XYZ file of C-alpha atoms in Angstrom:
265
model
C -2.263 -15.898 2.470
C 0.595 -13.566 1.508
C -1.314 -11.607 -1.191
C -3.612 -10.295 1.560
C -0.605 -9.118 3.579
C 1.176 -7.238 0.808
C 0.502 -3.671 -0.219
C -2.071 -2.828 -2.846
C -0.800 -2.459 -6.418
C -3.803 -0.548 -7.764
C -2.795 2.599 -9.652
C -5.325 5.436 -9.408
C -4.895 8.099 -12.094
C -8.174 9.876 -11.381
C -6.395 12.664 -9.497
C -4.080 13.498 -12.392
C -6.588 13.216 -15.222
C -9.199 15.089 -13.187
C -6.713 17.910 -12.602
C -5.887 17.970 -16.300
C -9.580 18.260 -17.136
C -10.072 21.104 -14.658
C -7.113 22.954 -16.154
C -8.440 23.014 -19.704
C -12.090 23.584 -18.850
C -11.205 26.360 -16.428
C -8.837 27.910 -18.931
C -11.465 27.861 -21.687
C -12.986 31.040 -20.210
C -9.685 32.916 -19.963
C -8.901 36.495 -20.955
C -5.742 37.724 -22.605
C -3.474 36.935 -19.665
C -3.226 33.988 -17.308
C -2.399 36.248 -14.398
C -2.815 39.984 -14.569
C -0.052 40.451 -12.011
C 2.471 38.442 -14.046
C 1.784 38.471 -17.799
C 3.592 35.801 -19.799
C 5.200 37.974 -22.499
C 3.078 36.977 -25.444
C 2.203 33.471 -24.246
C -1.060 34.618 -22.655
C -3.173 32.710 -25.167
C -2.125 29.270 -23.926
C -5.346 27.332 -23.536
C -7.553 30.334 -24.295
C -10.546 29.086 -26.271
C -12.524 32.310 -26.274
C -9.687 34.391 -27.704
C -11.134 33.684 -31.138
C -14.682 34.522 -30.006
C -15.454 30.843 -29.360
C -17.735 29.868 -26.486
C -16.275 28.350 -23.295
C -16.446 24.590 -22.928
C -18.730 24.643 -19.900
C -21.153 26.870 -18.023
C -20.594 28.272 -14.542
C -22.944 25.682 -13.049
C -21.165 22.904 -14.920
C -17.793 24.200 -13.718
C -18.897 24.083 -10.091
C -20.159 20.534 -10.571
C -16.762 19.546 -12.014
C -15.084 20.947 -8.907
C -17.424 19.015 -6.628
C -16.789 15.839 -8.592
C -13.044 16.286 -8.354
C -13.140 16.426 -4.549
C -14.681 12.917 -4.657
C -12.670 11.534 -7.572
C -10.893 8.904 -5.454
C -14.028 7.301 -4.027
C -14.202 3.524 -4.495
C -17.937 3.760 -5.013
C -20.024 6.811 -5.771
C -22.459 5.841 -3.001
C -19.746 5.751 -0.344
C -19.850 8.532 2.227
C -16.181 8.290 3.145
C -13.564 9.863 0.876
C -10.306 7.851 1.076
C -8.077 10.805 0.076
C -9.597 14.154 1.085
C -8.602 17.139 -1.038
C -6.700 19.744 0.993
C -5.556 22.289 -1.593
C -6.483 23.002 -5.209
C -4.864 25.492 -7.597
C -6.340 25.564 -11.116
C -7.473 28.144 -13.670
C -10.706 29.491 -12.219
C -13.482 29.494 -14.803
C -15.445 32.009 -12.742
C -12.524 34.478 -12.784
C -11.662 34.471 -16.451
C -9.421 31.421 -16.346
C -6.857 32.973 -14.014
C -4.626 30.494 -12.235
C -5.488 30.781 -8.541
C -6.238 28.813 -5.387
C -9.807 27.578 -5.129
C -10.760 28.584 -1.605
C -14.293 27.187 -1.466
C -16.687 25.023 -3.448
C -20.421 25.450 -2.904
C -23.377 23.100 -2.811
C -25.153 22.336 -6.066
C -28.609 23.250 -4.746
C -27.539 26.860 -4.194
C -27.890 29.186 -7.142
C -24.559 30.401 -8.529
C -26.146 33.840 -8.855
C -26.395 34.264 -5.085
C -23.585 36.023 -3.212
C -20.981 33.603 -1.905
C -21.770 34.548 1.703
C -25.304 33.150 1.354
C -24.284 29.818 -0.148
C -23.646 26.516 1.626
C -20.006 25.458 1.534
C -19.450 21.998 0.042
C -15.641 21.964 0.326
C -13.130 24.380 1.813
C -9.385 24.696 1.460
C -7.226 23.577 4.389
C -5.392 26.813 5.146
C -2.538 25.144 7.020
C -1.815 22.686 4.190
C -2.076 24.958 1.151
C 0.608 26.310 -1.135
C 3.359 24.755 -3.228
C 5.570 24.542 -0.162
C 3.981 22.712 2.746
C 3.605 25.042 5.753
C 5.214 24.023 9.031
C 1.892 24.190 10.877
C 0.226 21.584 8.677
C -1.090 18.839 11.020
C -0.084 16.063 8.606
C 3.333 14.603 7.954
C 4.922 14.833 4.526
C 4.549 11.056 4.102
C 0.805 11.391 4.675
C 0.335 13.844 1.793
C 0.644 13.640 -1.958
C 0.694 16.505 -4.431
C -0.435 16.233 -8.052
C 0.845 18.695 -10.647
C -0.159 19.243 -14.253
C 1.392 21.522 -16.865
C 0.280 21.622 -20.529
C 2.729 20.078 -22.958
C 2.566 23.231 -25.089
C 4.407 25.054 -22.280
C 7.454 22.814 -22.194
C 9.525 24.968 -24.564
C 8.015 28.361 -23.729
C 9.735 30.845 -21.436
C 7.669 31.812 -18.433
C 5.301 28.851 -18.751
C 6.401 27.469 -15.413
C 3.675 29.696 -13.966
C 1.043 27.782 -15.888
C 0.745 24.731 -13.678
C -2.161 23.269 -11.737
C -1.716 21.650 -8.316
C -3.787 19.491 -6.011
C -2.764 18.158 -2.589
C -4.476 15.129 -1.061
C -4.407 13.531 2.363
C -3.362 9.880 1.999
C -3.061 9.126 5.717
C -5.514 6.215 5.404
C -3.205 4.513 2.903
C -0.231 4.941 5.219
C -2.169 3.443 8.134
C -3.322 0.499 6.028
C 0.228 -0.043 4.789
C 1.511 -0.047 8.388
C -1.114 -2.621 9.414
C -0.215 -4.819 6.434
C 3.482 -4.565 7.276
C 2.736 -5.584 10.865
C 0.623 -8.505 9.668
C 3.370 -9.607 7.284
C 5.957 -9.429 10.091
C 3.776 -11.527 12.403
C 3.185 -14.031 9.595
C 6.927 -14.388 8.958
C 7.588 -14.826 12.701
C 4.927 -17.540 12.853
C 6.419 -19.367 9.847
C 9.907 -19.154 11.346
C 8.646 -20.557 14.668
C 6.925 -23.500 12.943
C 9.999 -24.117 10.794
C 12.269 -24.055 13.841
C 10.077 -26.559 15.712
C 9.875 -28.844 12.665
C 13.621 -28.660 12.113
C 14.383 -29.511 15.753
C 11.960 -32.440 15.688
C 13.375 -33.843 12.450
C 16.978 -33.341 13.522
C 16.235 -35.184 16.794
C 14.616 -38.072 14.937
C 16.896 -38.432 11.923
C 20.267 -37.123 13.162
C 20.721 -37.007 16.929
C 19.133 -40.357 17.850
C 20.895 -42.382 15.084
C 24.250 -40.816 15.996
C 23.711 -41.515 19.693
C 22.855 -45.114 18.853
C 26.008 -45.490 16.793
C 28.121 -44.055 19.616
C 26.546 -46.493 22.078
C 27.318 -49.439 19.781
C 30.921 -48.310 19.353
C 31.356 -47.934 23.112
C 29.883 -51.421 23.695
C 32.237 -53.023 21.157
C 35.155 -51.138 22.647
C 34.413 -52.600 26.094
C 33.736 -56.160 24.904
C 34.166 -56.930 21.190
C 32.412 -60.333 21.621
C 29.353 -58.866 23.347
C 26.335 -58.425 21.194
C 25.332 -54.702 21.087
C 22.055 -53.832 22.759
C 19.120 -53.087 20.483
C 16.130 -50.845 21.156
C 12.441 -50.857 20.387
C 10.616 -53.744 18.774
C 13.786 -55.199 17.419
C 15.135 -55.539 20.983
C 12.314 -57.959 21.841
C 13.016 -60.068 18.746
C 16.726 -60.077 19.500
C 16.084 -61.054 23.145
C 13.911 -63.912 21.967
C 16.650 -65.003 19.575
C 19.238 -64.891 22.375
C 16.978 -67.049 24.562
C 16.598 -69.612 21.753
C 20.340 -69.675 21.204
C 21.022 -70.261 24.891
C 18.437 -73.066 24.916
C 20.137 -74.737 21.973
C 23.522 -74.441 23.655
C 22.084 -75.942 26.844
C 20.518 -78.845 24.955
C 23.745 -79.516 23.055
C 25.740 -79.523 26.298
C 23.326 -82.025 27.879
C 23.485 -84.214 24.780
C 27.267 -84.115 24.967
C 27.285 -85.167 28.586
C 24.885 -88.051 27.871
C 27.030 -89.269 25.043
C 30.150 -89.200 27.103
């Protein structure tokens, strides 16, 4: 029973590895700088695949499909309509903008041509404005415990000055997990209370049968012997009937012996 009342131990790494994949594929179409507003002092070529005149890893249509897939990366089944952890904010190198690190504001439907202006395309996913940014805004409708943020930085940036700017982020809403955890905690508490109640009843019943009644019987015997040491202590239950029958037989024998004594005299 208890395994169904404890929290899940499944580890889902799809968010992290998906973000890592978006970083490198988006960066494969980069220019000479990650961010034109803040160049990285000679480290602009981090992740740039086309700097040596090599083709990007993916097309624009393929990039948009990767973004759509990432918004559904935590689905239990691809056919499910419900997304357990909705994506609220995404910051990755944008393939469509030369690999610049920026917030992805909108993702469009696959059936719309990428050549059409963005205003004429159907929105598939849109950023939650009140829950975007590295620092969670105060007007975000979700609590901090109901959100999780995933970050990825390339290992090649660990020892490079200024590489702290090269980092991808994704924030997800995990409120459903928190609600399920609360329900499981409540179920576990009720289960423990039920076990304690059964244990208490069993303990009281056993203590009455094996401790209290035998001690009370012993006290009664001691009190009887204290009043009259020659008096036979009273017995209870089935044994009392046998003892009463034995007492009756003993009195009959004594009566017969007394009559025989009188006849002899």
